[in-house]
């Protein structure tokens, strides 16, 4: 099931021609499908069924306000990792009471703002953070709802940069230390243990590591019960992969595999999916500026670059690249590269395509960790973002202007 498909020899999103979008809005442009986002979110909701649950969309995957609004309207909670993400959620109409706050480096002022907003839970990642949170809550004379992020030391078999559940990673605390932190929190007047969480990595293509991690959390929950500490929720994190190149498990199978293990427990089940909600709902539309045929490699230079979509450069990630209007003829092998002055600036390598200057290409699966990781490197304005809903194109992020690039900079008079 995809919202992007070929119709009459040209790529469309929800029935709207990508060529028409490029004509009206220029390139590079991120194109998102409202239906695809909605369907992906509902596939979580429907799979959990009647068991009490909250799907907390991981804002970092794509934090555009209209996308947050779409999910808030569907009843989503949110997983945030900074006060910036929290403010975005609230501006978009999300309910702070459905927000969990993750991240290893929360500052005192972020804690204050989150307490003031009344978030659902702090996912605490260290003893030092727990102590600071207790002090901040005491100053504010309120109680901070907490969960300890357990690092279950599980190998999720994903890229080392996005593996988070191994002992060597900076995230969470080991099971034994977590039990001590819960005892500390239980005794602290301004902390209230309400949940337990983990997150073992991203783009995970096998359900087994999630189940291993879940067992480790359930074991700790039983130990805590012996200590007289009972929790309201269990947060299994995000991390389910999508089918960029190889098949990913279906959301329904992943959700039911997890739900099955806690069906008989009085625990609200939380998920923090990011990628699996938005990745396949987005494509990055770009134009071929030049072709540079050669003996060793052939380059198609396009107008999108690593600053617009970093995943291929940073992780060596593979994302499908489609011609918006595929041409007949003899395909050749092209490296699809951007204008940024780095050899690592590529969107795809060794792609068999029939290309001509001026052709439009779509980098698929670009809805997650695309725009949200974009930068202004090489003083390139970030792209337009459009959301297609009911066959109408809505601009949900305008292309930055050249003057936007230095809007926060100054030249003090003393600077000669
Ligand atoms: N919860 C926490 C605490 C996380 O750290 C993450 C992602 C998520 C939820 C969402 O995970 P997802 O369902 O999206 O896999 N930039 C990388 C991905 C980094 C993921 C970091 N944490 C990429 O483009 O592949």
Tab-separated table of N, CA and C in Angstrom, residues 20-74:
chain	number	residue	atom	x	y	z
A	20	UNK	N	3.485	18.492	-11.703
A	20	UNK	CA	2.726	19.731	-11.473
A	20	UNK	C	3.208	20.408	-10.185
A	21	UNK	N	3.512	19.599	-9.181
A	21	UNK	CA	4.009	20.183	-7.916
A	21	UNK	C	5.340	20.895	-8.169
A	22	UNK	N	6.203	20.249	-8.960
A	22	UNK	CA	7.508	20.869	-9.250
A	22	UNK	C	7.323	22.168	-10.032
A	23	UNK	N	6.366	22.161	-10.966
A	23	UNK	CA	6.136	23.384	-11.751
A	23	UNK	C	5.667	24.533	-10.862
A	24	UNK	N	4.780	24.224	-9.936
A	24	UNK	CA	4.218	25.282	-9.091
A	24	UNK	C	5.152	25.692	-7.958
A	25	UNK	N	5.797	24.714	-7.354
A	25	UNK	CA	6.524	25.003	-6.110
A	25	UNK	C	8.036	24.913	-6.256
A	26	UNK	N	8.506	24.499	-7.413
A	26	UNK	CA	9.952	24.399	-7.619
A	26	UNK	C	10.519	23.151	-6.958
A	27	UNK	N	11.825	23.021	-7.071
A	27	UNK	CA	12.537	21.888	-6.459
A	27	UNK	C	13.781	22.444	-5.774
A	28	UNK	N	14.333	21.755	-4.788
A	28	UNK	CA	13.824	20.528	-4.176
A	28	UNK	C	12.610	20.816	-3.285
A	29	UNK	N	11.707	19.843	-3.242
A	29	UNK	CA	10.491	19.963	-2.435
A	29	UNK	C	10.164	18.609	-1.795
A	30	UNK	N	9.871	18.658	-0.514
A	30	UNK	CA	9.367	17.446	0.148
A	30	UNK	C	7.867	17.354	-0.079
A	31	UNK	N	7.416	16.173	-0.502
A	31	UNK	CA	5.994	15.942	-0.754
A	31	UNK	C	5.524	14.853	0.219
A	32	UNK	N	4.493	15.164	0.996
A	32	UNK	CA	3.978	14.194	1.966
A	32	UNK	C	2.526	13.852	1.672
A	33	UNK	N	2.164	12.610	1.968
A	33	UNK	CA	0.783	12.162	1.798
A	33	UNK	C	0.078	12.104	3.156
A	34	UNK	N	-1.001	12.870	3.266
A	34	UNK	CA	-1.785	12.883	4.503
A	34	UNK	C	-2.368	11.499	4.787
A	35	UNK	N	-2.877	10.865	3.733
A	35	UNK	CA	-3.493	9.535	3.906
A	35	UNK	C	-2.477	8.526	4.428
A	36	UNK	N	-1.263	8.583	3.883
A	36	UNK	CA	-0.259	7.595	4.298
A	36	UNK	C	0.103	7.782	5.774
A	37	UNK	N	0.185	9.034	6.216
A	37	UNK	CA	0.509	9.288	7.632
A	37	UNK	C	-0.629	8.764	8.516
A	38	UNK	N	-1.837	9.098	8.113
A	38	UNK	CA	-3.003	8.691	8.885
A	38	UNK	C	-3.095	7.160	8.957
A	39	UNK	N	-2.932	6.508	7.800
A	39	UNK	CA	-3.034	5.041	7.778
A	39	UNK	C	-1.966	4.395	8.657
A	40	UNK	N	-0.755	4.952	8.589
A	40	UNK	CA	0.340	4.351	9.377
A	40	UNK	C	0.034	4.500	10.867
A	41	UNK	N	-0.471	5.658	11.254
A	41	UNK	CA	-0.799	5.859	12.670
A	41	UNK	C	-1.922	4.906	13.087
A	42	UNK	N	-2.952	4.815	12.234
A	42	UNK	CA	-4.096	3.968	12.597
A	42	UNK	C	-3.723	2.486	12.626
A	43	UNK	N	-2.689	2.120	11.865
A	43	UNK	CA	-2.306	0.702	11.909
A	43	UNK	C	-1.779	0.353	13.303
A	44	UNK	N	-1.163	1.292	13.996
A	44	UNK	CA	-0.775	1.055	15.399
A	44	UNK	C	-2.025	0.973	16.276
A	45	UNK	N	-2.865	1.999	16.156
A	45	UNK	CA	-4.073	2.055	17.003
A	45	UNK	C	-4.896	0.781	16.866
A	46	UNK	N	-5.130	0.390	15.602
A	46	UNK	CA	-6.008	-0.758	15.364
A	46	UNK	C	-5.388	-2.049	15.878
A	47	UNK	N	-4.053	-2.156	15.727
A	47	UNK	CA	-3.403	-3.404	16.143
A	47	UNK	C	-3.416	-3.557	17.664
A	48	UNK	N	-3.344	-2.483	18.422
A	48	UNK	CA	-3.348	-2.634	19.888
A	48	UNK	C	-4.730	-3.008	20.378
A	49	UNK	N	-5.741	-2.604	19.648
A	49	UNK	CA	-7.108	-3.002	20.032
A	49	UNK	C	-7.529	-2.374	21.339
A	50	UNK	N	-8.110	-3.214	22.208
A	50	UNK	CA	-8.736	-2.704	23.430
A	50	UNK	C	-7.764	-2.474	24.576
A	51	UNK	N	-6.572	-3.019	24.447
A	51	UNK	CA	-5.633	-2.860	25.576
A	51	UNK	C	-5.329	-1.363	25.751
A	52	UNK	N	-5.354	-0.835	26.984
A	52	UNK	CA	-5.058	0.593	27.175
A	52	UNK	C	-3.696	0.944	26.575
A	53	UNK	N	-3.675	2.014	25.792
A	53	UNK	CA	-2.429	2.322	25.087
A	53	UNK	C	-2.353	3.799	24.723
A	54	UNK	N	-1.157	4.224	24.367
A	54	UNK	CA	-0.962	5.567	23.826
A	54	UNK	C	0.175	5.488	22.817
A	55	UNK	N	-0.110	5.952	21.599
A	55	UNK	CA	0.922	5.957	20.557
A	55	UNK	C	1.562	7.340	20.579
A	56	UNK	N	2.801	7.399	21.069
A	56	UNK	CA	3.497	8.686	21.199
A	56	UNK	C	4.439	8.856	20.010
A	57	UNK	N	3.976	9.574	19.000
A	57	UNK	CA	4.774	9.799	17.795
A	57	UNK	C	6.106	10.481	18.160
A	58	UNK	N	7.205	9.940	17.657
A	58	UNK	CA	8.531	10.520	17.927
A	58	UNK	C	8.740	11.727	17.016
A	59	UNK	N	8.649	12.892	17.624
A	59	UNK	CA	8.619	14.154	16.869
A	59	UNK	C	9.877	14.353	16.024
A	60	UNK	N	10.992	13.816	16.473
A	60	UNK	CA	12.244	14.029	15.744
A	60	UNK	C	12.185	13.513	14.302
A	61	UNK	N	11.320	12.547	14.034
A	61	UNK	CA	11.281	11.971	12.683
A	61	UNK	C	10.824	13.003	11.658
A	62	UNK	N	9.844	13.810	12.038
A	62	UNK	CA	9.373	14.891	11.164
A	62	UNK	C	8.548	15.810	12.045
A	63	UNK	N	9.066	16.997	12.289
A	63	UNK	CA	8.432	17.850	13.297
A	63	UNK	C	7.637	18.992	12.681
A	64	UNK	N	7.296	18.890	11.405
A	64	UNK	CA	6.481	19.936	10.782
A	64	UNK	C	5.145	20.084	11.528
A	65	UNK	N	4.749	21.324	11.751
A	65	UNK	CA	3.550	21.588	12.561
A	65	UNK	C	2.297	20.914	11.994
A	66	UNK	N	2.160	20.922	10.672
A	66	UNK	CA	0.947	20.316	10.087
A	66	UNK	C	0.926	18.803	10.274
A	67	UNK	N	2.106	18.220	10.292
A	67	UNK	CA	2.164	16.767	10.515
A	67	UNK	C	1.840	16.477	11.982
A	68	UNK	N	2.340	17.315	12.878
A	68	UNK	CA	1.994	17.140	14.299
A	68	UNK	C	0.494	17.350	14.507
A	69	UNK	N	-0.068	18.347	13.799
A	69	UNK	CA	-1.515	18.599	13.925
A	69	UNK	C	-2.309	17.379	13.435
A	70	UNK	N	-1.884	16.827	12.303
A	70	UNK	CA	-2.565	15.645	11.753
A	70	UNK	C	-2.612	14.537	12.800
A	71	UNK	N	-1.470	14.316	13.444
A	71	UNK	CA	-1.396	13.213	14.402
A	71	UNK	C	-2.143	13.549	15.699
A	72	UNK	N	-2.062	14.808	16.117
A	72	UNK	CA	-2.783	15.212	17.333
A	72	UNK	C	-4.280	14.986	17.136
A	73	UNK	N	-4.762	15.321	15.942
A	73	UNK	CA	-6.191	15.164	15.649
A	73	UNK	C	-6.609	13.694	15.729
A	74	UNK	N	-5.663	12.803	15.402
A	74	UNK	CA	-5.977	11.370	15.462
A	74	UNK	C	-5.866	10.829	16.891
